[in-house]
XYZ file of C-alpha atoms in Angstrom:
369
model
C 54.120 71.767 134.152
C 51.675 73.057 131.474
C 52.305 76.336 133.048
C 55.786 76.726 132.269
C 55.441 75.652 128.869
C 52.535 77.979 127.648
C 55.153 80.676 129.034
C 57.781 79.925 126.478
C 58.474 82.524 124.093
C 60.622 82.442 120.908
C 63.915 84.609 121.747
C 65.748 85.939 118.829
C 69.083 87.123 119.842
C 70.186 90.439 118.394
C 73.216 88.827 116.489
C 70.180 86.852 114.022
C 67.953 89.413 114.008
C 70.774 92.117 112.922
C 71.136 92.988 109.674
C 75.068 91.880 108.828
C 75.637 92.330 105.201
C 79.449 92.722 105.123
C 81.515 93.030 102.343
C 83.994 90.278 101.739
C 86.703 90.577 99.553
C 88.074 87.299 98.440
C 91.520 86.773 96.153
C 95.276 88.393 95.780
C 96.851 90.550 93.265
C 98.788 88.115 90.952
C 102.347 89.588 90.546
C 103.355 86.819 88.274
C 104.520 87.370 84.772
C 101.314 87.900 82.413
C 99.300 86.553 85.149
C 95.780 87.242 85.872
C 94.007 88.469 88.798
C 90.816 87.364 90.165
C 88.751 88.681 93.118
C 85.457 86.959 94.814
C 83.565 89.706 95.948
C 80.688 88.516 98.062
C 78.263 89.590 101.021
C 78.299 87.595 104.447
C 75.180 85.861 105.172
C 73.089 86.487 108.409
C 72.804 83.744 110.882
C 69.164 83.445 110.009
C 69.456 83.087 106.461
C 68.819 80.353 104.311
C 70.833 80.392 101.823
C 74.226 78.747 102.142
C 76.807 80.460 100.212
C 77.575 84.144 99.963
C 75.767 86.793 98.127
C 77.546 88.317 95.127
C 78.182 91.409 94.713
C 76.928 92.690 91.448
C 77.847 95.327 89.006
C 80.800 96.971 91.054
C 83.526 98.932 89.840
C 86.941 96.994 90.749
C 90.552 98.073 89.843
C 94.051 97.464 91.037
C 96.149 100.826 91.421
C 99.856 101.021 91.553
C 102.072 103.603 93.780
C 102.251 105.453 90.491
C 98.264 105.902 89.590
C 98.338 103.231 86.851
C 94.625 101.612 86.813
C 94.166 98.179 85.854
C 90.300 97.236 85.645
C 88.597 94.001 86.866
C 85.674 92.693 85.113
C 82.631 90.549 86.232
C 82.210 89.046 83.237
C 80.200 86.088 84.476
C 77.714 88.313 86.716
C 79.055 85.786 89.782
C 80.691 88.207 91.719
C 84.217 87.106 90.767
C 85.969 90.072 89.229
C 88.861 89.380 86.820
C 91.580 91.498 85.280
C 93.373 90.902 81.770
C 96.636 89.479 82.023
C 98.973 91.576 83.339
C 102.868 91.895 84.138
C 102.928 93.933 86.919
C 106.336 95.862 88.648
C 106.993 93.500 91.321
C 108.885 96.395 92.901
C 105.985 98.949 93.308
C 102.917 98.591 95.870
C 99.463 98.048 94.918
C 96.128 97.963 96.368
C 92.853 97.715 95.085
C 89.207 100.002 94.865
C 85.647 99.120 95.121
C 82.728 100.951 93.887
C 79.566 98.959 94.493
C 76.377 99.339 92.340
C 74.948 101.340 95.140
C 77.625 103.896 95.455
C 79.762 102.509 98.397
C 83.593 102.925 97.770
C 86.009 100.539 99.932
C 89.998 100.637 99.400
C 92.443 98.589 100.620
C 96.142 99.869 102.097
C 98.905 99.396 99.412
C 101.171 96.770 100.000
C 104.491 95.278 98.864
C 105.065 92.434 96.005
C 105.904 89.050 97.703
C 107.930 86.588 95.663
C 106.870 83.288 96.074
C 109.652 80.761 95.845
C 109.317 77.505 93.884
C 107.749 74.132 95.553
C 110.413 72.103 96.366
C 108.158 68.422 96.095
C 104.370 67.610 96.444
C 104.128 63.991 97.711
C 102.377 61.713 99.562
C 102.028 59.104 102.040
C 99.652 56.147 102.944
C 99.784 54.121 106.122
C 96.229 54.236 106.562
C 94.458 57.268 104.793
C 96.028 59.168 101.845
C 97.953 62.827 102.726
C 99.286 64.946 100.244
C 102.359 67.024 101.610
C 104.312 69.784 100.418
C 107.854 70.995 101.108
C 109.507 73.936 100.017
C 112.307 76.814 101.052
C 113.841 80.051 100.379
C 117.484 80.474 100.182
C 116.968 84.295 100.675
C 115.566 83.444 103.673
C 113.004 86.298 103.234
C 109.857 84.552 102.868
C 108.558 82.852 106.513
C 105.048 82.955 105.766
C 103.429 80.829 103.529
C 99.766 79.697 102.334
C 98.574 76.906 100.171
C 95.350 75.941 98.436
C 94.443 72.943 96.079
C 91.937 71.783 93.293
C 91.569 67.960 93.045
C 90.607 65.802 90.155
C 89.656 62.674 90.287
C 88.753 59.716 87.232
C 85.325 57.869 88.390
C 83.803 55.297 85.562
C 80.237 54.004 85.791
C 79.187 50.659 87.421
C 78.464 49.211 83.348
C 80.707 50.166 80.566
C 78.508 49.418 77.037
C 79.841 49.987 73.739
C 75.659 51.237 72.971
C 74.326 54.646 73.900
C 71.290 55.981 72.803
C 70.437 59.320 70.843
C 67.186 60.359 69.592
C 65.434 56.819 70.138
C 68.426 54.873 68.427
C 71.223 52.700 69.244
C 74.631 54.500 68.293
C 78.253 53.157 68.913
C 79.803 54.995 71.828
C 83.218 56.708 71.406
C 85.117 59.378 73.255
C 82.618 62.067 72.238
C 79.429 60.506 73.474
C 80.646 57.894 75.858
C 78.992 58.241 79.480
C 81.109 55.276 81.376
C 83.947 57.924 82.325
C 84.071 60.856 84.211
C 86.035 63.493 85.848
C 85.138 65.548 89.006
C 87.135 68.295 90.123
C 86.994 70.110 93.354
C 88.909 73.031 95.191
C 90.232 73.411 98.892
C 88.223 74.696 101.457
C 90.428 74.760 104.563
C 92.588 77.494 105.411
C 96.092 76.288 104.959
C 98.737 78.377 106.291
C 102.670 77.553 107.548
C 105.725 79.452 108.662
C 108.994 79.148 109.147
C 109.517 81.719 111.511
C 110.526 79.762 114.965
C 113.105 77.896 112.583
C 116.876 79.173 111.865
C 116.057 78.436 108.145
C 113.459 79.400 106.135
C 111.935 76.082 105.150
C 108.953 74.141 105.102
C 109.435 70.306 105.570
C 106.401 68.038 104.651
C 103.212 70.471 105.384
C 100.295 68.483 105.118
C 97.741 69.745 102.589
C 95.195 67.357 101.932
C 93.802 63.863 103.362
C 91.641 61.343 101.725
C 90.053 59.034 104.417
C 90.785 55.431 103.570
C 88.142 54.015 100.901
C 87.358 57.116 99.635
C 85.920 56.654 95.922
C 88.123 59.638 95.028
C 91.195 57.569 94.622
C 88.988 54.238 93.008
C 90.936 54.761 89.514
C 93.232 58.024 89.104
C 93.414 60.913 91.338
C 95.268 64.429 90.768
C 95.867 67.360 92.984
C 97.124 70.517 91.726
C 98.809 72.335 94.892
C 99.567 76.230 94.857
C 101.646 78.244 97.174
C 101.644 81.804 98.310
C 104.057 83.663 99.984
C 102.736 86.370 102.581
C 103.601 89.065 104.957
C 103.759 88.713 108.427
C 100.467 90.806 108.751
C 98.789 88.889 105.727
C 99.262 85.353 107.740
C 98.074 86.966 110.941
C 95.109 87.695 108.887
C 94.537 84.013 107.727
C 95.509 82.821 111.133
C 92.600 84.231 112.530
C 90.585 83.168 109.668
C 91.405 79.530 110.364
C 90.709 79.582 113.846
C 86.875 81.056 113.242
C 85.635 80.361 109.874
C 86.714 76.633 109.861
C 84.151 76.159 113.062
C 81.739 77.762 111.929
C 81.089 77.576 108.056
C 82.867 79.451 105.503
C 84.750 83.033 104.939
C 81.115 84.647 103.989
C 79.571 83.716 107.302
C 78.700 85.795 110.050
C 82.171 85.967 111.555
C 82.421 85.420 115.495
C 85.248 87.147 115.627
C 86.189 90.935 114.340
C 88.474 90.443 111.600
C 90.806 93.566 111.053
C 91.814 93.096 107.325
C 93.681 95.696 105.222
C 90.451 97.013 103.511
C 88.205 99.721 104.235
C 84.982 101.297 103.331
C 85.789 104.931 102.664
C 81.944 106.083 102.791
C 81.098 104.527 106.245
C 84.659 104.282 107.976
C 82.424 102.192 110.816
C 81.306 99.623 108.497
C 83.425 96.263 108.905
C 84.591 95.277 105.877
C 86.249 90.945 105.326
C 89.542 90.367 103.669
C 93.267 90.903 103.518
C 94.946 92.008 99.817
C 98.121 90.583 99.296
C 100.456 91.082 96.259
C 102.332 87.500 95.484
C 103.415 85.516 92.442
C 101.868 81.885 93.005
C 103.936 78.496 92.576
C 101.880 75.203 91.878
C 103.032 71.640 91.343
C 100.559 68.794 89.991
C 100.739 64.976 90.757
C 99.109 62.064 89.710
C 98.231 58.968 91.953
C 96.940 55.619 90.486
C 94.713 53.644 92.629
C 97.513 50.715 92.325
C 100.243 52.526 93.962
C 98.133 52.255 97.240
C 98.362 49.301 100.199
C 95.173 47.816 100.620
C 92.997 50.281 99.217
C 89.373 49.600 99.998
C 86.719 49.866 97.048
C 83.510 51.340 98.457
C 82.129 51.631 94.722
C 80.207 48.174 94.632
C 78.074 47.193 91.163
C 75.010 46.862 93.754
C 71.529 47.269 91.884
C 72.968 46.716 88.271
C 71.118 43.308 87.565
C 70.645 43.125 83.734
C 67.695 41.813 81.915
C 67.294 40.454 78.012
C 64.688 41.842 75.735
C 63.830 40.023 72.184
C 65.228 42.705 69.088
C 64.147 42.132 65.895
C 67.546 42.999 63.950
C 65.229 44.623 61.132
C 64.288 47.434 63.139
C 67.977 48.613 64.543
C 68.961 51.403 65.610
C 65.620 51.487 66.850
C 65.587 51.529 70.528
C 62.229 51.646 72.332
C 62.430 49.487 75.412
C 59.115 48.978 77.775
C 61.356 49.857 80.665
C 62.968 53.649 80.242
C 64.933 53.060 83.741
C 67.032 50.828 81.284
C 69.545 51.289 78.709
C 71.391 49.098 75.993
C 74.636 47.032 77.347
C 75.311 44.177 74.800
C 74.202 42.155 72.210
C 73.833 38.344 73.495
C 73.396 36.909 69.491
C 71.740 38.936 66.623
C 67.981 38.923 68.418
C 68.659 39.597 72.205
C 69.618 42.665 74.001
C 70.973 42.655 77.268
C 69.801 45.861 79.427
C 71.196 47.517 82.517
C 69.791 49.778 84.707
C 70.403 53.743 83.142
C 72.186 54.592 86.187
C 74.522 51.762 86.430
C 75.560 52.961 82.706
C 76.190 56.377 83.419
C 79.065 57.968 85.453
C 77.640 61.495 85.709
C 74.809 60.073 88.155
C 78.547 60.638 90.694
C 78.907 64.337 89.539
C 81.503 65.349 87.264
C 81.822 65.668 83.668
C 82.492 63.325 80.926
C 84.908 65.732 78.997
C 88.502 64.678 79.989
C 90.647 67.462 81.695
C 93.179 69.060 78.914
C 96.024 67.899 81.930
C 94.868 64.304 82.076
C 97.576 62.021 81.114
C 96.098 59.665 78.898
């Protein structure tokens, strides 16, 4: 047995040792009126990399080109690899492509693609026999679409375990209001799954009750109020087949920026080195979207898994003549309320601050109250 152990050697398969940093172009040309186009341009990770996200492709030159030779420039203003255009109103009867020149001089170009007009969403709705699931329905009365892709953005409200009328600024007690409160937060997260649907096998171009998102029973996303913005995109058949392949591969191994186990044949090519793989499929289409709001009170027997455990309070003597000074011996506690003029009740800071669950105290502009 000792001899066998001593003969073991580390084996690094060629797929792990190889340098497989391929360009990934994620986005579409937005053909809606006065619409902004964005592309997330990254490099794939190698299997042995420690990073869990793609590597942004910085300082590239990115443009949209139409078949008449007009060029529209996209810029990465934040230095994140996300290249964005000015608001554009493109001719939907034309065809469009993108051109990319990286900082090291490599050139990439996509095939020219026609514009797809996305039909309106008929409805976004939810059902909750146990888990909470959001569905979308749509149809194209012209019977021209047949292939659809969806994504969404979730936003939910979450409160601190304890709501206090007092806060602390520069060592002083201050009354809290909407400008400085930490009892109410909002978190937002994008969808991560590839969501595609097709009506090609049906007699009519109808997508009925397609599930886009599920919140498991008891998830704190719906402890108070939850909102989801569902976006719908029309696809060509080629684009649908590409996203179908992405769905079958990347959702089993990670993200679009991981090294893909299957060769993805998109419509973007490296002009500098035609043998270099490029990951991405450029489409040109408009976007339809619809938002819904759901209160926890709408749900049936929804389980709350956020008890106020560990929020035991303590009391300290407080000299009213020193108001508004606040200098507790234990800095792990913050002001909760006054119990008479000379007693201040304190609670653990993590129970008073909703940001410990993530998110921001800035209310989204679309929030209803």
